[in-house]
Every structure is written in structure tokens, then in C-alpha cells.
Short mmCIF file of C-alpha atoms in Angstrom, two decimals:
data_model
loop_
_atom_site.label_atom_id
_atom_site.label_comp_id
_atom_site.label_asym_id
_atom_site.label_seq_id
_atom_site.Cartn_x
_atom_site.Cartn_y
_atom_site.Cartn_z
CA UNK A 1 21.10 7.65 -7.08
CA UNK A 2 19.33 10.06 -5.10
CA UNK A 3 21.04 9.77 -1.28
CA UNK A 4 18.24 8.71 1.57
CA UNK A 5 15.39 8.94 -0.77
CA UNK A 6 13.44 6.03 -0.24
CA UNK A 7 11.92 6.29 3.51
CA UNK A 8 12.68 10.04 3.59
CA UNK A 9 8.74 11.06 3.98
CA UNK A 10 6.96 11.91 7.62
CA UNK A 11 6.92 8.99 10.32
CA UNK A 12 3.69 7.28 10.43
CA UNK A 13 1.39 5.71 13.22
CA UNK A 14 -0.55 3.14 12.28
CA UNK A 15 -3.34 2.57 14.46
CA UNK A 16 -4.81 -1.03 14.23
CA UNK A 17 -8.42 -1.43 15.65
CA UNK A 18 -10.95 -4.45 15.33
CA UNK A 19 -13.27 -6.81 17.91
CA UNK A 20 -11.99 -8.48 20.47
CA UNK A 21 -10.98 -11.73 18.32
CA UNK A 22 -10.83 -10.76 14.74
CA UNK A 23 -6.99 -11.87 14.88
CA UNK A 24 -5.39 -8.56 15.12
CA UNK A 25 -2.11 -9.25 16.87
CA UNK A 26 -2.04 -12.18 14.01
CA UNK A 27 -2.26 -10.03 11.51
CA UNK A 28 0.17 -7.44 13.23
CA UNK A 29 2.51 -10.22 13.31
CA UNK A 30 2.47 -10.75 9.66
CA UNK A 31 3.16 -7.20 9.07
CA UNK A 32 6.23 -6.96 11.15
CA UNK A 33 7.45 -9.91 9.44
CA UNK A 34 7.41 -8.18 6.07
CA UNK A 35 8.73 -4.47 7.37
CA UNK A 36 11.14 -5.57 9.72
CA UNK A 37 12.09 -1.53 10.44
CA UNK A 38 8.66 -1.39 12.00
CA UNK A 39 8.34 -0.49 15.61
CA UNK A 40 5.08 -1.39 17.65
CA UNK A 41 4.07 0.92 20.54
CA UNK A 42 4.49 -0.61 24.00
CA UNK A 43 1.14 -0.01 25.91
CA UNK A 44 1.42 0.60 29.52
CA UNK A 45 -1.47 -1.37 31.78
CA UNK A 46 -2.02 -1.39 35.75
CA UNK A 47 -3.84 -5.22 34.59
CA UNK A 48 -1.19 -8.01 36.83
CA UNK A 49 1.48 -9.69 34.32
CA UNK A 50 0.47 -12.74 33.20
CA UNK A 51 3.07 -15.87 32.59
CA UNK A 52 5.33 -15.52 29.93
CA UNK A 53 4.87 -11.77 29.39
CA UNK A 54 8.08 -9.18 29.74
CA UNK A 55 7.53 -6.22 31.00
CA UNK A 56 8.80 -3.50 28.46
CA UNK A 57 7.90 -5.99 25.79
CA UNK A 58 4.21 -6.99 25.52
CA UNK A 59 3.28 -4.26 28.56
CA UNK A 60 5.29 -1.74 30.38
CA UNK A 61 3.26 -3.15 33.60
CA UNK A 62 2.79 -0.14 36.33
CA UNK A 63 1.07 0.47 39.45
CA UNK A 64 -2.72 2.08 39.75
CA UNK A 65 -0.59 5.26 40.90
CA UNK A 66 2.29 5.50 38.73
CA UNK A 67 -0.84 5.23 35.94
CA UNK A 68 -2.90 8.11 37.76
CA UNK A 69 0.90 10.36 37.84
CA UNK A 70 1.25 9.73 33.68
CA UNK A 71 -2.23 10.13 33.13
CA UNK A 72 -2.10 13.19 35.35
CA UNK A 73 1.08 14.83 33.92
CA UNK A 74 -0.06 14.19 30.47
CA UNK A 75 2.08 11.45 29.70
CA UNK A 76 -0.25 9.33 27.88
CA UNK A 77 -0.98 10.12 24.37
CA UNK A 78 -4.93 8.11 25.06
CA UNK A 79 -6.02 5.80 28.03
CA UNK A 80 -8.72 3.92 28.76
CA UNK A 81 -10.36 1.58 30.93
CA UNK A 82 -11.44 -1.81 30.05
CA UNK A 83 -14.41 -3.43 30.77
CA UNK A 84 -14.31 -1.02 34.12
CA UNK A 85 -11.75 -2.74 35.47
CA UNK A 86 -7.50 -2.10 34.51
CA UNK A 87 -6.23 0.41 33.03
CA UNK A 88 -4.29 1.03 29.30
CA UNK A 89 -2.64 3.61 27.84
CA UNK A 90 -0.03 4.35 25.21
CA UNK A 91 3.25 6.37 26.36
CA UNK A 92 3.50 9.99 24.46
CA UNK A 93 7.21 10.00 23.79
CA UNK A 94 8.00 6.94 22.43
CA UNK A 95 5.24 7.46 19.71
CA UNK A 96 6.33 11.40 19.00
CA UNK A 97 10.46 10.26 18.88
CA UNK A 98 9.52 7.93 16.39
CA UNK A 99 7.47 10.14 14.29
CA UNK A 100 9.98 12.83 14.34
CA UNK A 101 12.55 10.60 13.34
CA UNK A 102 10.81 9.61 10.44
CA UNK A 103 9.85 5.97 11.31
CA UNK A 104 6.52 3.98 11.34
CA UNK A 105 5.46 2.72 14.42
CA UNK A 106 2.05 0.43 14.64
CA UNK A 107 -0.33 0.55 18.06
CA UNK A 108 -3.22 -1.71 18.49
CA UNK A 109 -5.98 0.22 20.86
CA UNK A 110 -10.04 0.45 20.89
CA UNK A 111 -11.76 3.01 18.97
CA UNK A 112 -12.14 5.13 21.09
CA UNK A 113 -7.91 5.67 21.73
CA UNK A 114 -8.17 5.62 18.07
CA UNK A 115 -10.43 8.64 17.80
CA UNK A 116 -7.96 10.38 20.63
CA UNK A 117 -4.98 9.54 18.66
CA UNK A 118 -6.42 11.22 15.20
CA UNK A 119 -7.59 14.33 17.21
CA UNK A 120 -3.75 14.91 18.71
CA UNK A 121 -2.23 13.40 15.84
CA UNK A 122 -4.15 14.02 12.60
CA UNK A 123 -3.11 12.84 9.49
CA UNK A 124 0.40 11.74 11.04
CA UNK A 125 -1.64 8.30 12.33
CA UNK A 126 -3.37 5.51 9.65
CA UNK A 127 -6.48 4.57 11.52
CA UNK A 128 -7.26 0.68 10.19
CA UNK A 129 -10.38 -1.01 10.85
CA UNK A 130 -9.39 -5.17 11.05
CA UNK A 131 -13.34 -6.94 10.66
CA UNK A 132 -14.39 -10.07 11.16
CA UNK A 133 -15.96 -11.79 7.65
CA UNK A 134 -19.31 -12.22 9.65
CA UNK A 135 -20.59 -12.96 12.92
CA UNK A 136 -20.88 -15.86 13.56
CA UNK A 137 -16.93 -16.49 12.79
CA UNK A 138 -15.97 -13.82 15.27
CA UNK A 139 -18.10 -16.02 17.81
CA UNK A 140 -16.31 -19.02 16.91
CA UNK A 141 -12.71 -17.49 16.93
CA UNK A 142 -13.66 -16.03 20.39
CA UNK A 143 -14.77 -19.10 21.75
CA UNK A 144 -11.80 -20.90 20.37
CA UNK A 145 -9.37 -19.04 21.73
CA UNK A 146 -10.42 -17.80 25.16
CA UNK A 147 -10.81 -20.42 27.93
CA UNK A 148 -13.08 -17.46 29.67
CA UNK A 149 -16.31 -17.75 31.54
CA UNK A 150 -20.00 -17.03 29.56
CA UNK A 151 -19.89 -13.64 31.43
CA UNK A 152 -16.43 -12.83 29.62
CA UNK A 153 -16.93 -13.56 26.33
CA UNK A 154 -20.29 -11.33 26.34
CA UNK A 155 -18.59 -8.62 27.86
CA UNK A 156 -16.64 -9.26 24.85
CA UNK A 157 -19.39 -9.49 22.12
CA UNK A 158 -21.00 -6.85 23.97
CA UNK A 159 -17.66 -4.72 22.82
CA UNK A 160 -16.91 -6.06 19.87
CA UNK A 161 -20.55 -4.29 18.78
CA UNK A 162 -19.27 -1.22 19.68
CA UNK A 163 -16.11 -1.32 17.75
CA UNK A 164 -18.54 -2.03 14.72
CA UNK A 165 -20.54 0.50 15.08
CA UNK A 166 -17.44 3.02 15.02
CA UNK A 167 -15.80 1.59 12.24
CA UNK A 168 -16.78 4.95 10.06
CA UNK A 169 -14.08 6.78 11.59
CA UNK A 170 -11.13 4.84 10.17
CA UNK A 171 -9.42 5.47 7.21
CA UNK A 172 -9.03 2.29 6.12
CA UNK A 173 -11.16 -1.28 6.49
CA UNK A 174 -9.35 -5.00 6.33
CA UNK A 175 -11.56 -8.05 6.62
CA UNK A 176 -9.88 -10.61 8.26
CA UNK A 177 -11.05 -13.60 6.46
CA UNK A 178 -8.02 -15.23 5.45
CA UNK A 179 -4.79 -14.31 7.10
CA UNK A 180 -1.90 -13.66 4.58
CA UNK A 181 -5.01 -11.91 2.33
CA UNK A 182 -5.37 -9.61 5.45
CA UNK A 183 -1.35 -8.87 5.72
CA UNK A 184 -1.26 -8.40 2.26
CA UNK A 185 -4.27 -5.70 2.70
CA UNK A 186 -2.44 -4.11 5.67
CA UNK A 187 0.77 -4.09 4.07
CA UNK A 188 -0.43 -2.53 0.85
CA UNK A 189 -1.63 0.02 2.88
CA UNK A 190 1.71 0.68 4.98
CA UNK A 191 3.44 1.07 0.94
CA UNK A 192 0.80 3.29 -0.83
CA UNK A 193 0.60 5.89 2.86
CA UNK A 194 4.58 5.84 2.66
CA UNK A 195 4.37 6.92 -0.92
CA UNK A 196 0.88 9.26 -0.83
CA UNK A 197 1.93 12.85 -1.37
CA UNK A 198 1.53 13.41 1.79
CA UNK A 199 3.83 11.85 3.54
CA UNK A 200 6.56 11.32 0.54
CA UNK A 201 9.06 13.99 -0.08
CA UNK A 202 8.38 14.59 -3.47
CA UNK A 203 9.74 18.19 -3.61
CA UNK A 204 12.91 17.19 -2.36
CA UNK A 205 12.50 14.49 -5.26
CA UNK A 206 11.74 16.75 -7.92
CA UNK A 207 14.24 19.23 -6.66
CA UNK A 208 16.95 17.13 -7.46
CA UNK A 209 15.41 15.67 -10.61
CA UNK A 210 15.63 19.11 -12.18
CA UNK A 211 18.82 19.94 -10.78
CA UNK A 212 20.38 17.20 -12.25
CA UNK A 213 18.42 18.23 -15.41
CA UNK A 214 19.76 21.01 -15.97
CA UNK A 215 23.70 19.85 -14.89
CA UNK A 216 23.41 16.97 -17.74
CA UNK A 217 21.20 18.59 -19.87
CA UNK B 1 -19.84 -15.39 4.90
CA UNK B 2 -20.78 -12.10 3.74
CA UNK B 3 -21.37 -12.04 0.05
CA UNK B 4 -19.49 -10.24 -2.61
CA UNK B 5 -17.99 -7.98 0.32
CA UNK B 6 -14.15 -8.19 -1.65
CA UNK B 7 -14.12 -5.76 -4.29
CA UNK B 8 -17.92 -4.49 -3.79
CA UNK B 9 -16.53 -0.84 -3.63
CA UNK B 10 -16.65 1.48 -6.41
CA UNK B 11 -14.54 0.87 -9.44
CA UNK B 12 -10.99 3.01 -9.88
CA UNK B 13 -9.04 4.25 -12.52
CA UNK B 14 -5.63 4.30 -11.87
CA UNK B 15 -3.86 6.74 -14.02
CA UNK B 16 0.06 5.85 -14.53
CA UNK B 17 2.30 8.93 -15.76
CA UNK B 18 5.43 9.59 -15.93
CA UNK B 19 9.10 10.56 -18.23
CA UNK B 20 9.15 8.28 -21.22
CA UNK B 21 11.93 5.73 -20.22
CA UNK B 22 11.15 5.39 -16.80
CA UNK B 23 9.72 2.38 -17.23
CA UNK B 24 5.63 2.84 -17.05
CA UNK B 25 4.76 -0.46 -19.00
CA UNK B 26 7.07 -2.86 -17.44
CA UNK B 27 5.65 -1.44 -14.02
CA UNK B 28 2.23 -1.69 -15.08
CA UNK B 29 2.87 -5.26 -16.97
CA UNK B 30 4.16 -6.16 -13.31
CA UNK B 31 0.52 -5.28 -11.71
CA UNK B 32 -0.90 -6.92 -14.50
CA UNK B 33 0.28 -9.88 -13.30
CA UNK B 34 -0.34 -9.37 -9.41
CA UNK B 35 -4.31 -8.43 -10.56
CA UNK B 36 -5.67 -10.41 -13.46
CA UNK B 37 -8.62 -8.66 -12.96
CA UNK B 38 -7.65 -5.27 -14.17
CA UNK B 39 -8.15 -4.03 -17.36
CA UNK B 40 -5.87 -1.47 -19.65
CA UNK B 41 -7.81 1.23 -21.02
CA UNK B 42 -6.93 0.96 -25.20
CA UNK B 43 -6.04 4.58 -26.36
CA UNK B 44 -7.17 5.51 -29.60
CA UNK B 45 -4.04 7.43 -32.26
CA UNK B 46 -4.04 8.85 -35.23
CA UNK B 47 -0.20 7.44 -35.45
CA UNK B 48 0.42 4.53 -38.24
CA UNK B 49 0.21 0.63 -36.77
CA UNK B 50 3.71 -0.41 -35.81
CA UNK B 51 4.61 -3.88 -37.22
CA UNK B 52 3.92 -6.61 -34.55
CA UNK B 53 0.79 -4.17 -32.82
CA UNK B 54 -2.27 -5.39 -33.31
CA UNK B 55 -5.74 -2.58 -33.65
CA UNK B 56 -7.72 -3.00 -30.56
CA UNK B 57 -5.20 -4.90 -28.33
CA UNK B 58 -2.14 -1.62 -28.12
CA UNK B 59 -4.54 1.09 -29.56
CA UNK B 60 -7.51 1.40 -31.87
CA UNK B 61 -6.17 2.96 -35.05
CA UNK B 62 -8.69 5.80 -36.22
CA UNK B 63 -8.01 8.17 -38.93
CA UNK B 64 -7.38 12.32 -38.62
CA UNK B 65 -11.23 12.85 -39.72
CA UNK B 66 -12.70 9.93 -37.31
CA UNK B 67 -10.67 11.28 -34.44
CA UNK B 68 -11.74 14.66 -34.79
CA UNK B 69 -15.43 13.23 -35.25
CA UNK B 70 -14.45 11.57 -31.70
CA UNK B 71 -13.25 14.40 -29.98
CA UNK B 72 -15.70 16.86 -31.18
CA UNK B 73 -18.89 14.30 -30.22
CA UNK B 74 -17.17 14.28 -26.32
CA UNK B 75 -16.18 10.60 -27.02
CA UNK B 76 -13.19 11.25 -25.56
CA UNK B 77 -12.14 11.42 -21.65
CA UNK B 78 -8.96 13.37 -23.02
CA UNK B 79 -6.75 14.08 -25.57
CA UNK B 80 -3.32 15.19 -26.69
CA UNK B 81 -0.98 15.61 -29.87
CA UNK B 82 1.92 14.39 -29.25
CA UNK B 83 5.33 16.01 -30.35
CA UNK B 84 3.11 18.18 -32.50
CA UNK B 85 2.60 15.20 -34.42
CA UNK B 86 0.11 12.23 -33.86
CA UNK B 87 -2.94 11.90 -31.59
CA UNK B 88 -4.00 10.05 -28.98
CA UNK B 89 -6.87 10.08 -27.12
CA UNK B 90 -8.95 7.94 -24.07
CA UNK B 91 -12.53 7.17 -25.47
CA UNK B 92 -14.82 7.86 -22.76
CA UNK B 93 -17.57 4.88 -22.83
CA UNK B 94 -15.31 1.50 -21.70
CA UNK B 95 -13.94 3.90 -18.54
CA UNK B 96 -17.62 4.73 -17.55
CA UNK B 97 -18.80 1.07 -17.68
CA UNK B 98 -16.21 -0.24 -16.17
CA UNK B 99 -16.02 2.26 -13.21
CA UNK B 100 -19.92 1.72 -13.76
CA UNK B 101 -19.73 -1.84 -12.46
CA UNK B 102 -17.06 -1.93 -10.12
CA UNK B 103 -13.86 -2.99 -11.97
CA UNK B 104 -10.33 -1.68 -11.95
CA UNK B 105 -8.71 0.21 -15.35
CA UNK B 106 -4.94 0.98 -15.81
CA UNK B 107 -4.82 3.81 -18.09
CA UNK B 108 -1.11 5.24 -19.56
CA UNK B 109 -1.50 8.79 -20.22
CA UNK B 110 1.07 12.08 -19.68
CA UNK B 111 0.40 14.89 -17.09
CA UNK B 112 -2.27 16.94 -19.43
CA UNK B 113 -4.48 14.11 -19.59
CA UNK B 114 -3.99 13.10 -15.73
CA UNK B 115 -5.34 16.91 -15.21
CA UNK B 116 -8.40 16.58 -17.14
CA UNK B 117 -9.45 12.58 -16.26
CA UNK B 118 -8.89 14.48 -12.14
CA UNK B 119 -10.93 17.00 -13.38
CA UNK B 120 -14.23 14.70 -14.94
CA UNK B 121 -14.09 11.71 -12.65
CA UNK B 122 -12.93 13.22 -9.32
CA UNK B 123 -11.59 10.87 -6.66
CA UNK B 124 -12.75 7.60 -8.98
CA UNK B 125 -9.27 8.31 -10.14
CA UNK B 126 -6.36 7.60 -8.65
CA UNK B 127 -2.91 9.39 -10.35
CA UNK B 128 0.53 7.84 -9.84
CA UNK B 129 3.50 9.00 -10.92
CA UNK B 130 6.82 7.27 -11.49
CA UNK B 131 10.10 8.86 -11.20
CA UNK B 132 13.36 8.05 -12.23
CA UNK B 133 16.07 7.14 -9.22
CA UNK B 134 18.01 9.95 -11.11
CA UNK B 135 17.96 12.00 -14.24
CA UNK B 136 21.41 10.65 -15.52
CA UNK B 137 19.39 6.94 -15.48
CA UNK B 138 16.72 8.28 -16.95
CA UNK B 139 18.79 9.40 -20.12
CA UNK B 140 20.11 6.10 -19.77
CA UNK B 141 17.23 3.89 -19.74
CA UNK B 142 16.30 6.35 -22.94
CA UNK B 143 19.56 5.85 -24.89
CA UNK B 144 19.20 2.06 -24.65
CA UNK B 145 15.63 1.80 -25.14
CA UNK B 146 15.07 3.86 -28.79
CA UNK B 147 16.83 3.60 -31.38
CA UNK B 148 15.74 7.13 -31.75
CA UNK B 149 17.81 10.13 -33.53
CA UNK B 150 19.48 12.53 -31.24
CA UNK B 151 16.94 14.83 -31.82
CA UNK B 152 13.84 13.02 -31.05
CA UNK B 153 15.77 11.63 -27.51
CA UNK B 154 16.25 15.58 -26.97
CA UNK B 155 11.74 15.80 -27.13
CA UNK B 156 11.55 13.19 -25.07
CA UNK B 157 13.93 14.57 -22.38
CA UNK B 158 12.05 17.79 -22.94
CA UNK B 159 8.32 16.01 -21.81
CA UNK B 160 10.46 14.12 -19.14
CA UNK B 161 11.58 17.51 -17.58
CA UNK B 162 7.96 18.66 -18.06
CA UNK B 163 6.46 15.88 -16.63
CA UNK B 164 8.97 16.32 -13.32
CA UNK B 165 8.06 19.79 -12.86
CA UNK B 166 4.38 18.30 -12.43
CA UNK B 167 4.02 15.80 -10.52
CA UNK B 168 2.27 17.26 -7.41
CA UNK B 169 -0.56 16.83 -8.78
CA UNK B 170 -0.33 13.39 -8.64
CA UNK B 171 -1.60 11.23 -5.93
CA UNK B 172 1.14 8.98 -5.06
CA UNK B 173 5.07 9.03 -6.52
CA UNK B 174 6.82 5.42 -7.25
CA UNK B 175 10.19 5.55 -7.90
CA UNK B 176 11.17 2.95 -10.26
CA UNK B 177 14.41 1.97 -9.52
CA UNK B 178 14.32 -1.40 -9.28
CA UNK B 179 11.20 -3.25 -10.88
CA UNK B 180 9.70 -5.60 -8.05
CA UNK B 181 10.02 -2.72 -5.81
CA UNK B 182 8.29 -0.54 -8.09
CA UNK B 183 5.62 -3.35 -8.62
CA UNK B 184 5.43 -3.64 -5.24
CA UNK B 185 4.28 0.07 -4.46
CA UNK B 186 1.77 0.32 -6.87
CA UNK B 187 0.17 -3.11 -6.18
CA UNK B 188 0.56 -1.52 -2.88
CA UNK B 189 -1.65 1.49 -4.01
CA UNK B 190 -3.95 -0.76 -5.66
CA UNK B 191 -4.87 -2.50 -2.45
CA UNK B 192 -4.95 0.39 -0.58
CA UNK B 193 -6.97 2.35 -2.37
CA UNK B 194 -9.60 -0.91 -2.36
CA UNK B 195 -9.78 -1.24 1.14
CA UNK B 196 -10.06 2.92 1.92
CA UNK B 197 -13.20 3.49 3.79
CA UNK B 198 -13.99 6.01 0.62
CA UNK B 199 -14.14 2.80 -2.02
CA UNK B 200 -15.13 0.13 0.19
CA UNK B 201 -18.57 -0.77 1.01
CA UNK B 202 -18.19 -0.63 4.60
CA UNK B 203 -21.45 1.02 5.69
CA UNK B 204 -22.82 -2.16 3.65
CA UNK B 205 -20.47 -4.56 5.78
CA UNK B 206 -21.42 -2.56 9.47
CA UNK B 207 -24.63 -3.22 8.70
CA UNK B 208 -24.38 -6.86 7.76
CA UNK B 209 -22.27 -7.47 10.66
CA UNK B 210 -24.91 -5.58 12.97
CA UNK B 211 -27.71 -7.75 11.93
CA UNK B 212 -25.83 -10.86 12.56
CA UNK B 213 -24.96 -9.97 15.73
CA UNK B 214 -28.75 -9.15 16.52
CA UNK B 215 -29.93 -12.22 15.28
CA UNK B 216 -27.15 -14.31 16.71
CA UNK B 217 -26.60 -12.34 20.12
#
């Protein structure tokens, strides 16, 4: 057996884009559950914590300030304000340790973080595109599960547009009709990046092959 | 509901090579299953029907003088003579038509003919190799496959090596060390390569969803 083989290729970020609504973080979810050595990038927000949420876990939650000093010192690999009011961004170091060390780690931010993470990163991230199957369904999910005002949820259509409009700069698109066809989509992906050319070592692979080739004959 | 959005891309060819023994057709028979929708490209050989094959389902059995007519009228996507011996060829017409209307063909060819099908259909093909975990289970798998003389296991180690030393060109490398993992990849590839933003229709979708969202607000 050829030692550390499987898993030996570059780290990869996955980048996970979509509407407000199209059931990303679902869909996320179903992922992890399948590659349980993934990793998902912590976002840091100056939005309050809401019940129920950890900081470190589903935010790293930080003042308007300590945002300004990591957005000043270059700390944050993107950033962006949303819908002119808090502020996001995604922590540089976590994202390059675990690239570096080989791992895959999966971040869910707008398209237009996505865009910033493929001009720092390039090929290192996976840009996917997670759409709605029409409409009128992304309406209905939105209306279903936000308990927001009129104002909200057009501010959220009103986005939602946008991220449309952009989705020619991903690599990859996933229509989120039915759930576990959508993980299966997003987890075919995941396999077939970690063994593209690209990111696989197959030199190291072939290497070997022939050495052991030419030892056995 | 958009309609006919799944699978309204382009159709693919995905070309499987790799060291006789390593288990190609009981990988492939695996994605068979997974996608009842593809199709296996039939090669055409010069070789004499095997008791138990049946012309038109494993090959098409042609005669030296109608091959030659084949190959000489461009019939043929590629070619090869195998072990200096028999040969085998991809006829050109069911690959067009089915790339032609969208559908997905499995076709089992060595590293030559991955080379030239690259070199007609461009990026409508997709080549994946699979490698051996080692080269002493390669000889293995070999040993307890054929009831082969010495000699003709020595050939086939021969192409295996061969086949090794190219398999950068390939696309995407599957090691087949266990089968359902092996499956797994290339089903993995499959969907991947459906849902890349080169394949699928998604300027169609955008503009679909764009529409809606004009009419619906």
C-alpha cells in the first residue's frame, strides 16, 4: 500500500454561494455529515449574538473596532457589509493553516467575498453556485422560514437577484431542488476536485508505481 | 419548475484507462449501476468472439479488410493493435450522436487512444485514470485474473508500466483499491463534471430565474 496516499493532494476551500434562502447551510449540513474531516470557516460579524448561538462556533462575534483593527491589519481574507448595516468577514489564518496542511475547509459568503477569495486564492478555492429550482420556490422558502417584516424579505429578494446575476463566476452550479440530490451534487464535487490533477499528487503516485516496478519487475 | 434544467448541459465522454488488472470494468460496471442512463461505447476488433460474448453487446466483430475499410473512411474516433496482434477501434458516429444530444458515454480505451479522443473532441471528454494501490497488487490482481502464460502476463505488465508513466495526461486519477471507494470517485467525477459551469446550462437557468423574478417581483 502506498503510505498517506489517499488525501495527500493540496487543501481545498470550498466556497458555497446562493440567495438568501436556497437552503445553503442545509445543504452544508449534509456535506459535513458525509466528510466528517471537513472543517467550515468561522466568519467573524460585529451583527449582536442571537439566542442559542456560540461565539467561536456559528460567529466569532467582535466589536465595530476590533472589526475595523482586522480589517485594517489585513486580517481578513474578504469582508463585507450587509444590507449597509453589520459587518462579516472571514479570518485569514484559519483558512491558510488549513490549506497548508492539506485539509478542506468549506465557507459560505456572498459573491462578491467569493470573487475576493478566487483573486487571493485562485485555484486553491471551489467556488459553488447553490440555485433555487425557480422563483417562485425561493419566495416561498423565504417566506417560510423568516418571521421578517415585508421590508426584509425584499431587501432579501432584492439580493438574492444579485447573487443570480453573478452566478458566471463560479466554477460549479447545484440546484437545490431536492436536498440529498443537492448533497449528492456537492459532494461529487468535493471527490472529483480531491482527485483532479490538480490537486492530487499523482507524481508522487506514479513515482512509486514505477519504483516498485522496477524492484518486482 | 424549470424544465429539463437536470442534465440539459452538453453530453460527455468519459474515457476510463488504465493497467490491465486494475480493475476498469468492475469500476465502470459500479457507475453503471449508480447512472442507468449512461451508455458504453461498443469497440469494434478484429480479435475472434470469445464463447459467452455476444457481437454488438462486448464488441462488434469486423473482419481485417472491413476494419481497414473503417479506419481508412475516418469511421473511427481511434484505433490501436494490440500486442501486435488484434485490433480495436472506437467507431466515430454513436459518440457524435450521443454527445450530439446530450447523453453520457463510458468508453474503455488505453493511453494512445485517450490522446487522440483529447485531441478530436476537446474538453467534451473527460479522461480518468485508475491506478493500482501498489504495483505488487497489481501483479496480483493479474496472476489471479488470467489464466494467461507467463509470457503474455509479462505484455501486460509491460502496457501497465506504460500506461503509469502516462497518466498526466489524464484528467482525474482513481485509485482502485477498494471497489465502492473507487465507484465512489468516479460517480463523483460524473456529477461533477455535470454540474461544472462549462457543461451546465447555467446562462439558460440565470436567465430563467431572472425572468421569474421580473415577472414575480
Amino acid at each position: 500500500m502506498i503510505s498517506g496516499m489517499t488525501g495527500a493532494g493540496q487543501g481545498i476551500l470550498i466556497v458555497v454561494s446562493g440567495p438568501s434562502g436556497v437552503g445553503k447551510g442545509t445543504v452544508i449540513a449534509g456535506l459535513l455529515e458525509r466528510y466528517p474531516d471537513l472543517e467550515v470557516s468561522i466568519s467573524c460579524t460585529t451583527r449582536p449574538q442571537r439566542q442559542g448561538e456560540m461565539d467561536g462556533k456559528n460567529y466569532r462575534f467582535v466589536s465595530d473596532s476590533e472589526f475595523e483593527q482586522m480589517r485594517r491589519s489585513g486580517q481578513l481574507l474578504e469582508w463585507a457589509q450587509v444590507h449597509g448595516q453589520h459587518y462579516y468577514g472571514t479570518p485569514r489564518a484559519p483558512v491558510q493553516e488549513a490549506l497548508a496542511a492539506g485539509r478542506t475547509l468549506v465557507l459560505e459568503i456572498d459573491y462578491q467575498g467569493a470573487k475576493s477569495v478566487r483573486e487571493q486564492l485562485g485555484n486553491q478555492s471551489v467556488l459553488v453556485f447553490i440555485a433555487p429550482p425557480s422563483w417562485p420556490v425561493l419566495m416561498e422558502r423565504l417566506r417560510k422560514r423568516h418571521t421578517e417584516s415585508e421590508q426584509a424579505i425584499a431587501e432579501r429578494l432584492a439580493s438574492a437577484r444579485e447573487e443570480i446575476e453573478n452566478m458566471g463566476m463560479y466554477d460549479y452550479v447545484v440546484v437545490n431542488d431536492e436536498v440529498p440530490e443537492a448533497v449528492q451534487q456537492l459532494s461529487g464535487i468535493l471527490q472529483a476536485e480531491r482527485q483532479s490533477m490538480e490537486r492530487f499528487d499523482w507524481r508522487g503516485l506514479r513515482e512509486e508505481l514505477l519504483a516498485q516496478a522496477d524492484e518486482w519487475g
